[in-house]
């Protein structure tokens, strides 16, 4: 029963619960054998390869669900932190393959012991789960400037503290963090299961600082995906970097040799923003005003004055305060981002307003040259700000992928 | 709260030989006093003079005379502060005897003038042959050791509850308020045992919302509500107070008669920390008095006592786990220690969210490894 290759479904079948799971396993196996479009693509209902040059979950075609969590490291012991990263890597490899978090599993152990998997994903397929880890600036030096784990000298210049953006009213309790984990999947239960188990493995070493659930990807990261709509009802991310654009990814997404410390080569920098949308007032504004603010037609997603979604906008013809114009690479020194945001609705706010918006996530090669200038431009001029509140921010260095079973997240950083 | 399934496990016989072994009560063989007669202990407010620092394996008898002005206690500790035996409440001028069965090994003796702190310690070595210890014998010793702990706590719970009840009935609100968290300390240390008796626990320790249809809201928290009301009023609480004392007397008698299984110790140790993580961290348990940190500390002490009783078994089977537990217990104690206030603790509503988070983190870090103890205990 301790065979680590026992999948969640197999475990169920072994437990005698039923045979439906075996049929499901066969279907996934077939899908995996066929291979997908691109190395990072998940087979339908299947698993995304865990090991690779880059971490999965960045250019992987955006799944529909998110559970994102930021942790504070509460140990001072470097070895405990390294052990945790090893344990997390092993658990993530298992879970993304559709197995239980631990080697024994949710139902395979002795009755007296708590299971080493929490069990709510039993019987569910891998669901395209990806788990992506990042390191925040405070992991290198804390607020008092202390070199916490002997890695301060390895802090990349690109992981520079972000400036204050005009209009930001940030809640520190849902911003920042020493470590982050992004779990994306096509089934929310699978994403939540992944974060819950990693948080449990981390008890005593890390403490959950904040977390965010997301639904409805707001970007497409592959040309095979249709452009989704955000909660303002507009297509978002039409001009996003796509996994098929390998040259552009080298230029804008992946950290290249010589960019900074070697341990980040092949990695990427993640900026997160929780952006509350005041949807009630937005919904009372006219269609013409909405389209003018965004710079797109609401129906087709085409830039104003154009016919089709992917037509190149005439930037100079767009309203000067429109979102598309202000975010366009032509006005930002050619800067581009790989956006991977999700809608969120955290219930209502007590005044009967939806506590809703966009959990923005963008990956890039160097935030100083990409996110920061674009966001400064938007913060100063974007008419959409009337309907937005920026309530959190986070910055994380996401290391390259792990090479195989003996490798772990951050090995090069801590070696 | 969740001890019932454990009882069911025990009843189902899953514990096999280890349970049966618990039936061997190795202590209390007073006839077997060690050769050479009792070991005299002269206790005072500042000293603890012990006539001998060595003994032969078997039953040792200590005669403790309190020549000081403070009430004192005498303990024999095994490594990890596992209580092998103790005498509490030795009033000034009195002598008391302690019979304790000690296998070969190193121990510490301690007098505790004023009944607080770590006490005045001295090394005590026991050598010679004692019966070979099988695994099951060790587990039996663990439960015997923990039973002694339960007895020590119930011995204090009863008089402290009596004092508290007397203050309520005398309508001395200030005194009752000061005694409330103190009496509860002894209760909270052995709560998992108390919870075995499902009907009594809610009567003694139930909160208002747990009272079932037709059940009266009684016990500590009912009195807490009246004592900490904007206008404290305990004029009508005499019967409630009497009822509390009667219920406590009943549970003390039952707890001392109960034969525990080693698994109950393991899960009790975890259960106490779960109590902290769910009710004390949030301030729900003592929502009127805010004395949650008294309970918090008592839960941790009770958890530590259960683990200490199991220590010889754990060290043999999973020494690394023992090391982890030692570290995490120390971390919890250090984290909690920041909130000491005089003889007691800061009130829950004096702590910031960040304070509570650091306590919560420390408890989680300890509770995860403790959750592994039961499996170690149950493995053959």
mmCIF file of N, CA and C in Angstrom, chain B residues 165-174 176 233-236:
data_model
loop_
_atom_site.group_PDB
_atom_site.id
_atom_site.type_symbol
_atom_site.label_atom_id
_atom_site.label_comp_id
_atom_site.label_asym_id
_atom_site.label_seq_id
_atom_site.Cartn_x
_atom_site.Cartn_y
_atom_site.Cartn_z
ATOM 1 N N UNK B 165 -16.094 27.704 43.996
ATOM 2 C CA UNK B 165 -17.525 27.587 44.283
ATOM 3 C C UNK B 165 -17.879 28.354 45.571
ATOM 4 N N UNK B 166 -17.004 28.258 46.575
ATOM 5 C CA UNK B 166 -17.258 28.958 47.835
ATOM 6 C C UNK B 166 -17.287 30.468 47.599
ATOM 7 N N UNK B 167 -16.384 30.963 46.764
ATOM 8 C CA UNK B 167 -16.348 32.407 46.490
ATOM 9 C C UNK B 167 -17.616 32.849 45.766
ATOM 10 N N UNK B 168 -18.077 32.033 44.823
ATOM 11 C CA UNK B 168 -19.318 32.364 44.106
ATOM 12 C C UNK B 168 -20.467 32.420 45.098
ATOM 13 N N UNK B 169 -20.536 31.407 45.952
ATOM 14 C CA UNK B 169 -21.672 31.347 46.882
ATOM 15 C C UNK B 169 -21.604 32.469 47.921
ATOM 16 N N UNK B 170 -20.382 32.932 48.221
ATOM 17 C CA UNK B 170 -20.229 34.056 49.149
ATOM 18 C C UNK B 170 -20.428 35.387 48.416
ATOM 19 N N UNK B 171 -20.733 35.320 47.114
ATOM 20 C CA UNK B 171 -20.940 36.509 46.263
ATOM 21 C C UNK B 171 -19.689 37.400 46.252
ATOM 22 N N UNK B 172 -18.523 36.770 46.462
ATOM 23 C CA UNK B 172 -17.255 37.514 46.396
ATOM 24 C C UNK B 172 -16.783 37.462 44.940
ATOM 25 N N UNK B 173 -17.273 38.423 44.158
ATOM 26 C CA UNK B 173 -17.037 38.404 42.713
ATOM 27 C C UNK B 173 -15.545 38.491 42.382
ATOM 28 N N UNK B 174 -14.840 39.396 43.059
ATOM 29 C CA UNK B 174 -13.418 39.590 42.751
ATOM 30 C C UNK B 174 -12.635 38.302 43.008
ATOM 31 N N UNK B 176 -13.828 35.215 43.144
ATOM 32 C CA UNK B 176 -14.260 34.182 42.206
ATOM 33 C C UNK B 176 -13.597 34.378 40.843
ATOM 34 N N UNK B 233 -23.544 39.451 38.587
ATOM 35 C CA UNK B 233 -24.610 39.045 39.490
ATOM 36 C C UNK B 233 -24.582 37.532 39.654
ATOM 37 N N UNK B 234 -24.126 37.084 40.816
ATOM 38 C CA UNK B 234 -24.092 35.647 41.078
ATOM 39 C C UNK B 234 -25.063 35.286 42.208
ATOM 40 N N UNK B 235 -25.999 36.210 42.490
ATOM 41 C CA UNK B 235 -26.915 35.993 43.613
ATOM 42 C C UNK B 235 -27.709 34.698 43.450
ATOM 43 N N UNK B 236 -28.051 34.365 42.190
ATOM 44 C CA UNK B 236 -28.879 33.171 41.984
ATOM 45 C C UNK B 236 -28.045 31.958 41.572
#
